[in-house]
Amino acid sequence: MGSFFRVTPNFESPKIPKNPCLFSCNSAKLTLLFQGVARYNLSMYLLDLWKQILTLVSREIPKNRLLTFFARTAIIELTDGVLKIGAPKPTTKAEIETKYQAIVLKCAQEVNPEIQEIHMEIDGTLMDPEDTRAINITHIVSDKKVRKTRNQPEVKIQKSNGNGHTLVSHILDPRYTLDNFVVGKDNRLAHAACVAVSQKPGADYNPLFIYGGVGLGKTHLLQATGNEILSNYPEAAVVYMTAERFMNEYVAAIKKFQITELRNRYRNIDCLAIDDIQFIADKDRTQEFFFHIFNDLRDARKQLIISSDRPPKELAGIEDRLKSRFESGMVVEVYFPDFETRLAILQNKCQEKNVILASDILEFLAMNVHNSVRELEGFVTQVIADMTLNHVNPTMRSVAEMMKRQNGGAKVVGVSEEEMKKITSARHPNDIIHLVAQYYRIPTEKLVGPSRRKEVLLPRQMSMFLIYELLNYSFDTIGDFFQGRNHTTVLHAYHKMKELVSRDQKIASDTLTIKREMGL
Ligand code: ADP
Ligand code: MG
C-alpha cells in the first residue's frame, strides 16, 4: 500500500497540513485523481475548507450579511493557488466580489497560506437543495453546530503511490463503535460477525449480510465495523456508503463517461460497506454495476458488508445472481432487543448524555417501546429535554403522558389505569402523602412516622406544606394525618418549606414536579 497521510480539517485550529498534491493539482494524473477517483473525498474536503474559511469570515462581517450573501456558495475548485468560488446567483457573485473578496482572501490565506487568488463564478446548480457542494450557512452562524463537528476525522485521503494505485477512504461516523453497541441475545450473532470481520477483513465472513427492521442497529454495525477495521488496519481503505449514494455516484459517472475510473476506484477499496441495499431494487443498471464491483472485490479477497431491511431471498426486484452472492457468505439478522438489552441501551444513553434517570423510569421506557431502538433513543432524549427545559424531574406519570402523546394515545404498560387515575386526582391528604413518599422513594409509613432523619423530614414537611397549600386544611387537622402531630410542628414545616421553595432550586423543582403529578 502506498504512502499515506491524513487530512483532518479541524474547526479548533483551522490549519490544514500543506501538501503540494492537495493544493496544486497541476499534473494531469492528479487532476484525474481528484476529479475521478477521489471525487467524493475531494468534495468533502472542499466543503470543509469552505466551512473553515467562512467560520473566520463570520467573525469579520455581520451575521445577517453572511447569511444573505454566502448561502449556498461553494468552493468549486482549488488549483495552483487559485480558489474558485461558486455563487448561486449573479447578484451574490457581484456582492461578494465587490464587498467581501478581500476578507475572504485574507481568511482563506489564514487557513491555507498557499491560496493566492480568488475567482468568482456563477453556478446555478448550487441553488438545487440536492447539490451537496453548497454550504449550509446556518451551520457557520451557529457556533454550537460548528463546534460539534470539530476534532472529528472528517476526511481521510490516501496518497497515490505513483503507479496509479490510489486512495480511498470515506467518512465514518466515529460515534458508532462496536464497543458502544449493546449486545444481547437478539443481536449477539450479528455483533460477533462484525467483530470477526473487523479482525480479519476479507477472510471468513465475506460478504457479511446484515438484515433487520428499521432502527435496529444495522447502520450502527456497518459504521462501527468500518471504524474498527480502520483502527486495526490504519492503512486500509474503508468505504461506507448508502446504496442510494452508490447509485448516485454511478449515475454521475455515466454522465461523465467515467465508468472505468469509478470501477477502478472501487477496486482499490479494502472494505466496502453498503447500507440499505434494498434501495437498488429495480435499478437494473446499478445492480449490474454493483455485481461487477462485488465480484472484483470478492475475487481480490476484499471485505464486503451489506445491510438490508430483509433477507436476500426476499429482496424483490434484485437480480437472482446478486441474491445468491449475498447468501454466499454470512447472513445474520438483527432483531428487536429484549427487555434487558433495551434497559442496558438506555443506561448507556444516559451515561453518554451525563444524566441519571431513576431506574423505574428507565424500566418503564424499556417496557413501553416495541418497535425500534431508534424510538427508544427518541424517548430518552425527549425525557432529558423535558427535564432540562422545564426544570422538572421526570416521573412515571410525566413519562407515561409523554409516551401517550407520542404514541397517539396507545396504551402504556407499567402503570395501571387506576394508578394513573389515582395520581391525577390527588385530592385527599393521604393521596398527597402517598405521592410525596413515592416521589422521594420512601415508604409512606416512614413519612408519617416518628423518624427525624433528614431524608424523611424534608418529605414530611413537603407533604404538610402541600396539603395546606392545595387542600387548605387547618394546621391542626393536618397534624392528625401525621400521627397526631401538634399544629405548631405543621406551622413550622409550612414556613420552612415556603422559604425553601423560594430560594432552593431543587426544592422548587420538586414541588413543581409533585404538583404536576397531581395534574396541577
Ligand atoms: P438501522 O440502520 O437498523 O435502521 P441504526 O443503526 O440507525 O438502525 O440504529 C438506530 C439507533 O439505535 C442508532 O442511534 C444506534 O446507535 C442505536 N442502536 C441500535 N441498536 C443498538 C445497540 N444494540 N446498542 C446501542 N445502540 C443501538
Ligand atoms: Mg440504517
Coordinates of C-alpha atoms and ligand atoms in Angstrom, one line a residue:
M1 CA 0.0 0.0 0.0
G2 CA 1.3 3.5 -0.9
S3 CA 2.3 6.2 1.5
F4 CA -0.4 7.7 3.4
F5 CA -1.5 10.9 5.1
R6 CA -4.5 12.1 6.9
V7 CA -6.1 15.4 6.3
T8 CA -8.2 16.4 9.3
P9 CA -9.9 19.7 8.9
N10 CA -10.3 20.8 12.4
F11 CA -12.5 23.6 13.5
E12 CA -10.5 24.3 16.5
S13 CA -7.2 25.0 14.7
P14 CA -8.1 25.8 11.2
K15 CA -4.8 24.8 9.7
I16 CA -4.7 22.2 7.1
P17 CA -1.4 20.4 6.5
K18 CA 0.2 21.8 3.5
N19 CA 0.7 19.4 0.7
P20 CA 1.5 20.2 -2.9
C21 CA -0.7 17.4 -4.1
L22 CA -3.7 18.8 -2.5
F23 CA -3.2 22.4 -3.3
S24 CA -1.9 22.4 -6.8
C25 CA -3.2 19.7 -8.9
N26 CA -1.2 20.6 -11.9
S27 CA -0.3 17.2 -13.1
A28 CA -2.8 15.5 -15.3
K29 CA -2.7 12.4 -13.2
L30 CA -3.5 14.3 -10.0
T31 CA -6.3 16.1 -11.7
L32 CA -7.7 12.7 -12.7
L33 CA -7.1 11.5 -9.2
F34 CA -9.1 14.3 -7.9
Q35 CA -11.8 14.5 -10.4
G36 CA -12.4 10.9 -10.8
V37 CA -11.0 8.6 -8.2
A38 CA -11.3 10.8 -5.2
R39 CA -14.2 12.9 -6.3
Y40 CA -16.2 12.3 -3.2
N41 CA -13.3 12.8 -0.8
L42 CA -12.3 15.9 -2.6
S43 CA -15.7 17.5 -2.5
M44 CA -16.0 16.8 1.2
Y45 CA -12.6 18.3 1.6
L46 CA -13.5 21.4 -0.3
L47 CA -16.7 21.8 1.7
D48 CA -14.7 21.6 4.9
L49 CA -12.2 24.0 3.7
W50 CA -15.0 26.4 2.8
K51 CA -16.5 25.9 6.3
Q52 CA -13.3 26.9 7.9
I53 CA -12.8 29.9 5.8
L54 CA -16.3 31.1 6.3
T55 CA -16.0 30.5 10.1
L56 CA -13.2 33.0 10.0
V57 CA -15.2 35.4 7.7
S58 CA -18.1 35.2 10.1
R59 CA -16.0 36.9 12.7
E60 CA -15.5 39.9 10.5
I61 CA -18.8 40.6 8.9
P62 CA -22.3 40.8 10.4
K63 CA -24.2 37.5 10.6
N64 CA -27.1 38.6 8.5
R65 CA -24.8 39.6 5.7
L66 CA -23.1 36.2 5.9
L67 CA -26.5 34.5 5.8
T68 CA -27.6 36.6 2.8
F69 CA -24.5 36.6 0.6
F70 CA -22.8 33.3 1.3
A71 CA -25.8 31.0 1.4
R72 CA -25.4 28.1 -1.0
T73 CA -21.9 29.2 -2.1
A74 CA -19.2 26.6 -2.6
I75 CA -15.6 26.1 -3.5
I76 CA -15.7 24.7 -7.0
E77 CA -12.0 24.1 -7.3
L78 CA -8.6 24.8 -5.9
T79 CA -5.9 24.7 -8.4
D80 CA -2.5 26.3 -8.4
G81 CA -3.3 28.6 -5.6
V82 CA -6.5 29.8 -7.2
L83 CA -9.6 29.3 -5.2
K84 CA -12.6 29.2 -7.4
I85 CA -15.8 30.1 -5.6
G86 CA -19.2 29.4 -7.0
A87 CA -22.2 31.7 -6.3
P88 CA -25.7 30.5 -7.0
K89 CA -26.9 33.9 -8.4
P90 CA -25.3 36.8 -10.3
T91 CA -26.2 39.2 -7.6
T92 CA -24.5 37.1 -4.9
K93 CA -21.4 36.9 -7.1
A94 CA -21.3 40.6 -7.6
E95 CA -21.9 41.4 -4.0
I96 CA -19.1 39.1 -2.8
E97 CA -16.8 40.4 -5.4
T98 CA -17.3 44.0 -4.6
K99 CA -17.6 43.9 -0.9
Y100 CA -16.1 40.8 0.6
Q101 CA -13.5 39.4 -1.7
A102 CA -10.6 40.9 0.2
I103 CA -11.9 39.5 3.5
V104 CA -12.5 36.1 2.0
L105 CA -9.0 36.0 0.6
K106 CA -7.4 37.0 3.9
C107 CA -9.3 34.3 5.7
A108 CA -8.6 31.7 3.1
Q109 CA -4.9 32.5 3.4
E110 CA -5.1 32.1 7.1
V111 CA -6.5 28.6 6.6
N112 CA -4.1 27.8 3.8
P113 CA -1.3 30.3 3.0
E114 CA -0.8 28.8 -0.4
I115 CA -4.0 30.3 -1.7
Q116 CA -3.1 33.3 -3.8
E117 CA -6.2 34.4 -5.6
I118 CA -9.9 34.1 -5.6
H119 CA -12.1 33.7 -8.6
M120 CA -15.8 34.0 -8.5
E121 CA -18.1 32.3 -10.9
I122 CA -21.9 31.7 -11.2
D123 CA -23.1 28.2 -10.8
G124 CA -26.8 28.0 -10.9
T125 CA -27.0 24.3 -9.8
L126 CA -25.9 25.4 -6.4
M127 CA -29.4 26.5 -5.8
D128 CA -30.5 22.9 -6.0
P129 CA -31.1 21.7 -2.5
E130 CA -29.6 18.3 -3.6
D131 CA -26.3 19.9 -4.5
T132 CA -24.1 18.8 -1.7
R133 CA -21.2 21.1 -2.6
A134 CA -23.1 24.1 -1.4
I135 CA -22.5 25.3 2.2
N136 CA -25.2 25.2 4.8
I137 CA -24.6 28.7 6.1
T138 CA -26.6 28.3 9.2
H139 CA -24.1 25.8 10.5
I140 CA -21.5 28.5 10.3
V141 CA -23.5 31.1 12.0
S142 CA -24.4 28.9 14.9
D143 CA -21.2 28.3 16.6
K144 CA -22.6 25.4 18.5
K145 CA -23.1 23.3 15.4
V146 CA -19.6 24.0 14.1
R147 CA -18.1 23.0 17.4
K148 CA -20.0 19.8 17.4
T149 CA -18.1 18.5 14.4
R150 CA -14.7 19.7 15.4
N151 CA -11.9 17.2 16.0
Q152 CA -13.7 14.6 14.1
P153 CA -11.6 13.0 11.4
E154 CA -13.8 14.1 8.6
V155 CA -11.6 13.5 5.6
K156 CA -9.0 10.9 5.1
I157 CA -7.2 10.7 1.9
Q158 CA -4.6 8.2 0.9
K159 CA -2.0 9.4 -1.5
S160 CA -1.2 7.9 -4.8
N161 CA 1.7 5.5 -4.7
G162 CA 2.8 6.7 -8.0
N163 CA 1.8 3.8 -10.2
G164 CA -1.9 4.5 -10.4
H165 CA -2.8 2.6 -7.2
T166 CA -4.6 5.0 -5.1
L167 CA -6.8 6.1 -2.4
V168 CA -9.5 6.0 -0.7
S169 CA -11.4 6.3 2.4
H170 CA -14.8 7.5 3.5
I171 CA -16.3 9.4 6.2
L172 CA -17.3 7.1 9.0
D173 CA -19.1 8.5 12.0
P174 CA -16.8 7.9 14.9
R175 CA -19.7 7.8 17.3
Y176 CA -20.6 4.3 16.1
T177 CA -18.3 1.7 17.6
L178 CA -18.5 -2.0 18.3
D179 CA -17.9 -1.2 22.0
N180 CA -20.9 1.1 22.4
F181 CA -23.2 -1.4 20.6
V182 CA -25.0 -3.1 23.4
V183 CA -25.1 -6.8 22.9
G184 CA -28.0 -9.0 24.0
K185 CA -29.1 -12.4 22.9
D186 CA -31.0 -11.0 19.9
N187 CA -28.1 -9.3 18.2
R188 CA -25.2 -11.3 19.6
L189 CA -24.6 -13.1 16.4
A190 CA -24.6 -10.0 14.3
H191 CA -22.2 -8.3 16.6
A192 CA -19.9 -11.3 16.8
A193 CA -19.8 -11.5 13.0
C194 CA -18.8 -7.8 12.9
V195 CA -16.1 -8.3 15.4
A196 CA -14.7 -11.2 13.4
V197 CA -14.8 -9.2 10.2
S198 CA -13.1 -6.3 11.8
Q199 CA -10.3 -8.5 13.0
K200 CA -9.8 -10.3 9.7
P201 CA -11.5 -8.4 6.9
G202 CA -11.9 -10.4 3.7
A203 CA -11.4 -13.7 5.4
D204 CA -14.2 -15.9 6.8
Y205 CA -17.4 -13.9 6.5
N206 CA -17.5 -12.4 3.1
P207 CA -19.8 -10.9 2.3
L208 CA -21.3 -10.2 5.6
F209 CA -25.0 -9.6 5.1
I210 CA -26.9 -8.0 7.9
Y211 CA -30.7 -7.6 7.8
G212 CA -33.5 -6.5 10.0
G213 CA -36.2 -3.9 10.6
V214 CA -35.8 -0.2 10.8
G215 CA -33.9 1.3 13.7
L216 CA -32.4 -1.9 14.9
G217 CA -28.8 -1.0 14.6
K218 CA -27.7 -2.0 11.1
T219 CA -26.2 1.3 10.2
H220 CA -24.5 1.4 13.6
L221 CA -23.0 -2.1 13.0
L222 CA -21.8 -1.2 9.4
Q223 CA -20.1 2.0 10.5
A224 CA -18.7 0.5 13.7
T225 CA -17.1 -2.3 11.8
G226 CA -15.6 0.1 9.3
N227 CA -14.2 2.2 12.2
E228 CA -12.8 -0.9 13.9
I229 CA -11.2 -2.1 10.7
L230 CA -9.6 1.3 10.3
S231 CA -8.3 1.2 13.8
N232 CA -6.9 -2.3 13.4
Y233 CA -5.6 -1.6 9.9
P234 CA -5.0 2.2 9.7
E235 CA -3.8 2.0 6.1
A236 CA -6.9 0.2 4.9
A237 CA -9.2 1.9 2.5
V238 CA -12.6 1.6 4.1
V239 CA -15.7 3.0 2.4
Y240 CA -19.2 3.2 3.9
M241 CA -22.0 4.4 1.7
T242 CA -25.7 4.0 1.4
A243 CA -26.9 2.1 -1.7
E244 CA -28.6 5.4 -2.7
R245 CA -25.2 7.1 -2.8
F246 CA -23.8 4.2 -4.7
M247 CA -26.4 4.6 -7.3
N248 CA -25.9 8.4 -7.5
E249 CA -22.2 8.0 -8.0
Y250 CA -22.8 5.5 -10.7
V251 CA -25.3 7.8 -12.5
A252 CA -22.9 10.7 -12.2
A253 CA -20.1 8.6 -13.6
I254 CA -22.2 7.6 -16.6
K255 CA -23.0 11.2 -17.4
K256 CA -19.3 11.9 -17.4
F257 CA -18.2 8.8 -19.2
Q258 CA -16.2 7.9 -16.2
I259 CA -17.4 4.4 -15.5
T260 CA -13.9 2.8 -15.8
E261 CA -12.5 5.3 -13.4
L262 CA -15.3 4.7 -11.0
R263 CA -14.8 0.9 -11.2
N264 CA -11.1 1.3 -10.6
R265 CA -11.8 3.4 -7.7
Y266 CA -13.9 0.7 -6.1
R267 CA -11.3 -1.8 -6.9
N268 CA -8.9 -0.1 -4.6
I269 CA -11.1 -0.4 -1.6
D270 CA -10.3 -2.9 1.1
C271 CA -13.7 -2.9 2.8
L272 CA -16.9 -1.7 1.2
A273 CA -19.9 -1.3 3.4
I274 CA -23.2 -0.7 1.5
D275 CA -26.2 0.3 3.6
D276 CA -29.8 -0.4 2.7
I277 CA -29.2 -2.4 -0.4
Q278 CA -32.9 -2.8 -1.0
F279 CA -32.7 0.7 -2.4
I280 CA -31.3 -0.6 -5.7
A281 CA -34.3 -2.9 -6.3
D282 CA -35.5 -2.5 -9.9
K283 CA -32.5 -0.3 -10.7
D284 CA -31.1 -2.8 -13.2
R285 CA -28.1 -0.9 -14.4
T286 CA -26.9 0.0 -10.9
Q287 CA -27.4 -3.6 -10.0
E288 CA -25.3 -4.7 -12.9
F289 CA -22.5 -2.3 -11.9
F290 CA -22.7 -3.4 -8.3
F291 CA -22.5 -7.0 -9.5
H292 CA -19.1 -6.2 -11.1
I293 CA -17.8 -4.3 -8.1
F294 CA -18.9 -7.2 -5.9
N295 CA -17.0 -9.7 -7.9
D296 CA -14.0 -7.5 -8.3
L297 CA -13.8 -7.1 -4.5
R298 CA -14.6 -10.7 -3.6
D299 CA -12.1 -12.0 -6.1
A300 CA -9.4 -9.8 -4.5
R301 CA -10.5 -11.0 -1.0
K302 CA -11.6 -7.6 0.0
Q303 CA -14.4 -7.3 2.6
L304 CA -18.0 -6.5 1.7
I305 CA -20.6 -5.7 4.2
I306 CA -24.2 -5.2 3.1
S307 CA -27.3 -4.3 5.0
S308 CA -30.8 -4.7 4.0
D309 CA -34.3 -4.5 5.5
R310 CA -35.0 -8.1 4.6
P311 CA -33.1 -11.4 3.9
P312 CA -31.6 -11.8 0.4
K313 CA -34.3 -14.3 -0.7
E314 CA -37.0 -11.7 -0.1
L315 CA -35.3 -8.9 -2.0
A316 CA -37.9 -8.4 -4.7
G317 CA -36.5 -6.6 -7.7
I318 CA -32.9 -7.6 -7.1
E319 CA -31.3 -10.0 -9.7
D320 CA -31.0 -13.6 -8.7
R321 CA -27.3 -13.7 -9.2
L322 CA -26.8 -10.9 -6.7
K323 CA -29.1 -12.5 -4.2
S324 CA -27.2 -15.7 -4.4
R325 CA -24.0 -13.9 -3.9
F326 CA -25.4 -12.2 -0.9
E327 CA -26.2 -15.6 0.5
S328 CA -22.7 -17.0 -0.2
G329 CA -21.1 -15.5 2.9
M330 CA -22.5 -14.9 6.3
V331 CA -26.1 -13.8 6.7
V332 CA -27.3 -12.5 10.0
E333 CA -30.4 -10.9 11.3
V334 CA -30.7 -8.2 13.9
Y335 CA -33.8 -8.5 16.0
F336 CA -35.6 -6.1 18.3
P337 CA -33.7 -6.4 21.5
D338 CA -35.2 -8.0 24.6
F339 CA -36.1 -6.0 27.7
E340 CA -32.8 -6.3 29.5
T341 CA -30.9 -5.2 26.4
R342 CA -33.2 -2.3 25.9
L343 CA -32.6 -1.3 29.5
A344 CA -28.8 -1.5 29.0
I345 CA -29.1 0.6 25.9
L346 CA -31.0 3.2 27.9
Q347 CA -28.4 3.2 30.6
N348 CA -25.7 3.6 28.1
K349 CA -27.5 6.5 26.5
C350 CA -27.9 8.2 29.9
Q351 CA -24.3 7.8 30.6
E352 CA -23.4 9.3 27.2
K353 CA -25.5 12.3 28.0
N354 CA -24.3 12.5 31.5
V355 CA -27.7 12.3 33.2
I356 CA -29.1 10.0 35.8
L357 CA -32.6 8.8 35.4
A358 CA -34.3 6.7 38.1
S359 CA -34.3 3.0 37.4
D360 CA -38.1 2.7 37.4
I361 CA -38.3 5.4 34.7
L362 CA -35.8 3.5 32.6
E363 CA -37.6 0.3 33.1
F364 CA -40.8 1.9 32.2
L365 CA -39.4 3.3 29.0
A366 CA -37.8 -0.1 28.1
M367 CA -41.1 -1.8 28.7
N368 CA -43.1 0.5 26.5
V369 CA -41.0 0.6 23.4
H370 CA -41.9 -2.1 21.0
N371 CA -40.5 -1.3 17.6
S372 CA -37.1 0.1 17.4
V373 CA -34.0 1.1 19.2
R374 CA -34.3 4.5 17.5
E375 CA -37.6 5.0 19.1
L376 CA -36.2 4.1 22.5
E377 CA -33.4 6.6 22.0
G378 CA -36.0 9.2 20.9
F379 CA -38.0 8.8 24.1
V380 CA -35.0 9.1 26.4
T381 CA -33.9 12.2 24.5
Q382 CA -37.3 13.6 25.0
V383 CA -37.3 12.9 28.7
I384 CA -33.9 14.5 29.1
A385 CA -35.0 17.6 27.1
D386 CA -38.1 17.9 29.2
M387 CA -36.0 17.7 32.3
T388 CA -33.6 20.4 31.2
L389 CA -36.0 22.7 29.6
N390 CA -38.8 22.7 32.2
H391 CA -36.6 22.1 35.2
V392 CA -38.7 19.3 36.4
N393 CA -37.7 15.8 37.3
P394 CA -39.3 13.1 35.2
T395 CA -41.8 11.0 37.0
M396 CA -43.6 7.9 35.9
R397 CA -46.6 10.0 35.2
S398 CA -44.9 12.6 33.1
V399 CA -43.1 9.9 31.1
A400 CA -46.3 8.0 30.7
E401 CA -48.0 11.1 29.4
M402 CA -45.2 11.9 27.0
M403 CA -45.4 8.4 25.7
K404 CA -49.1 8.6 25.3
R405 CA -48.7 11.8 23.4
Q406 CA -46.1 10.4 21.0
N407 CA -47.8 7.0 20.6
G408 CA -51.1 8.7 19.7
G409 CA -52.8 7.6 22.8
A410 CA -51.7 4.0 22.7
K411 CA -52.0 2.1 25.9
V412 CA -48.9 2.3 28.2
V413 CA -47.9 -0.6 30.4
G414 CA -46.1 -0.5 33.7
V415 CA -48.6 1.9 35.2
S416 CA -52.2 0.8 35.6
E417 CA -55.2 2.8 34.6
E418 CA -56.2 3.0 38.2
E419 CA -52.8 4.2 39.3
M420 CA -52.9 6.8 36.6
K421 CA -56.3 8.0 37.8
K422 CA -55.2 8.0 41.3
I423 CA -52.2 10.2 40.7
T424 CA -54.2 12.6 38.6
S425 CA -56.8 13.0 41.3
A426 CA -54.9 13.5 44.4
R427 CA -57.5 15.4 46.4
H428 CA -57.1 13.9 49.9
P429 CA -54.2 14.5 52.3
N430 CA -53.4 10.8 52.1
D431 CA -53.1 11.0 48.3
I432 CA -50.6 13.8 48.7
I433 CA -48.6 11.9 51.4
H434 CA -48.6 8.8 49.2
L435 CA -47.4 10.8 46.2
V436 CA -44.7 12.6 48.0
A437 CA -43.4 9.4 49.6
Q438 CA -43.3 7.8 46.2
Y439 CA -41.5 10.8 44.7
Y440 CA -38.8 10.7 47.4
R441 CA -38.8 6.9 47.3
I442 CA -39.5 6.3 51.0
P443 CA -42.3 4.2 52.4
T444 CA -45.4 6.1 53.4
E445 CA -45.3 4.7 57.0
K446 CA -41.9 6.2 57.4
L447 CA -43.0 9.6 56.1
V448 CA -45.7 9.9 58.7
G449 CA -43.8 8.0 61.4
P450 CA -41.6 9.3 64.2
S451 CA -38.2 9.4 62.4
R452 CA -36.4 12.8 62.4
R453 CA -33.8 11.8 59.9
K454 CA -33.2 14.4 57.2
E455 CA -34.3 12.1 54.3
V456 CA -37.6 11.7 56.0
L457 CA -38.0 15.1 57.5
L458 CA -38.0 17.0 54.3
P459 CA -40.6 14.9 52.5
R460 CA -42.8 15.1 55.6
Q461 CA -42.6 18.8 55.7
M462 CA -43.1 18.9 52.0
S463 CA -46.4 16.9 52.4
M464 CA -47.6 19.2 55.2
F465 CA -46.8 22.2 53.1
L466 CA -48.6 20.9 50.0
I467 CA -51.6 19.8 52.0
Y468 CA -52.0 23.2 53.4
E469 CA -51.4 25.0 50.1
L470 CA -53.5 22.7 47.9
L471 CA -56.3 21.5 50.2
N472 CA -56.4 24.3 52.7
Y473 CA -56.8 22.0 55.7
S474 CA -56.1 23.6 59.1
F475 CA -52.8 23.0 60.7
D476 CA -54.4 21.0 63.4
T477 CA -56.2 18.7 61.1
I478 CA -53.0 18.3 59.0
G479 CA -51.2 17.2 62.2
D480 CA -53.7 14.4 62.5
F481 CA -52.5 12.8 59.3
F482 CA -49.0 12.6 60.8
Q483 CA -49.7 10.6 63.9
G484 CA -51.3 13.4 65.7
R485 CA -48.5 16.0 65.5
N486 CA -49.0 19.3 67.1
H487 CA -50.2 22.3 65.0
T488 CA -47.0 24.2 65.7
T489 CA -45.0 21.5 64.1
V490 CA -47.1 21.8 60.9
L491 CA -46.9 25.6 61.1
H492 CA -43.1 25.4 61.3
A493 CA -43.0 23.0 58.4
Y494 CA -45.1 25.3 56.3
H495 CA -42.9 28.3 56.9
K496 CA -39.8 26.4 56.4
M497 CA -40.9 25.0 53.2
K498 CA -42.2 28.3 51.9
E499 CA -38.9 29.8 52.5
L500 CA -37.0 26.8 50.9
V501 CA -39.2 26.9 47.8
S502 CA -38.3 30.5 47.2
R503 CA -34.6 30.0 47.5
D504 CA -33.7 26.4 46.8
Q505 CA -34.0 25.5 43.2
K506 CA -34.0 21.8 43.8
I507 CA -36.9 22.0 46.3
A508 CA -38.7 24.4 44.0
S509 CA -38.5 21.9 41.2
D510 CA -39.5 19.0 43.4
T511 CA -42.6 21.0 44.4
L512 CA -43.4 21.7 40.8
T513 CA -43.0 18.1 39.8
I514 CA -45.2 16.8 42.5
K515 CA -47.8 19.3 41.7
R516 CA -47.6 18.3 38.1
E517 CA -48.1 14.7 39.2
M518 CA -51.4 15.8 40.7
G519 CA -52.4 17.3 37.4
L520 CA -51.9 20.8 38.6
Ligands
ADP1 P1 -31.0 0.8 11.3 O1 -29.8 1.2 10.4 O2 -31.1 -0.6 11.5 O3 -32.2 1.5 10.9 P2 -29.5 2.3 13.3 O4 -28.2 1.7 13.2 O5 -29.6 3.7 12.6 O6 -30.7 1.4 12.7 O7 -29.9 2.4 14.8 C1 -30.8 3.4 15.3 C2 -30.2 4.0 16.6 O8 -30.2 3.0 17.6 C3 -28.7 4.4 16.4 O9 -28.6 5.6 17.1 C4 -28.0 3.3 17.0 O10 -26.7 3.8 17.6 C5 -28.9 2.8 18.1 N1 -28.7 1.4 18.4 C6 -29.3 0.3 17.8 N2 -29.0 -0.8 18.3 C7 -28.2 -0.6 19.3 C8 -27.5 -1.4 20.3 N3 -27.6 -2.7 20.3 N4 -26.7 -0.7 21.2 C9 -26.6 0.6 21.2 N5 -27.2 1.4 20.3 C10 -28.0 0.9 19.4
MG2 MG -29.8 2.4 8.7

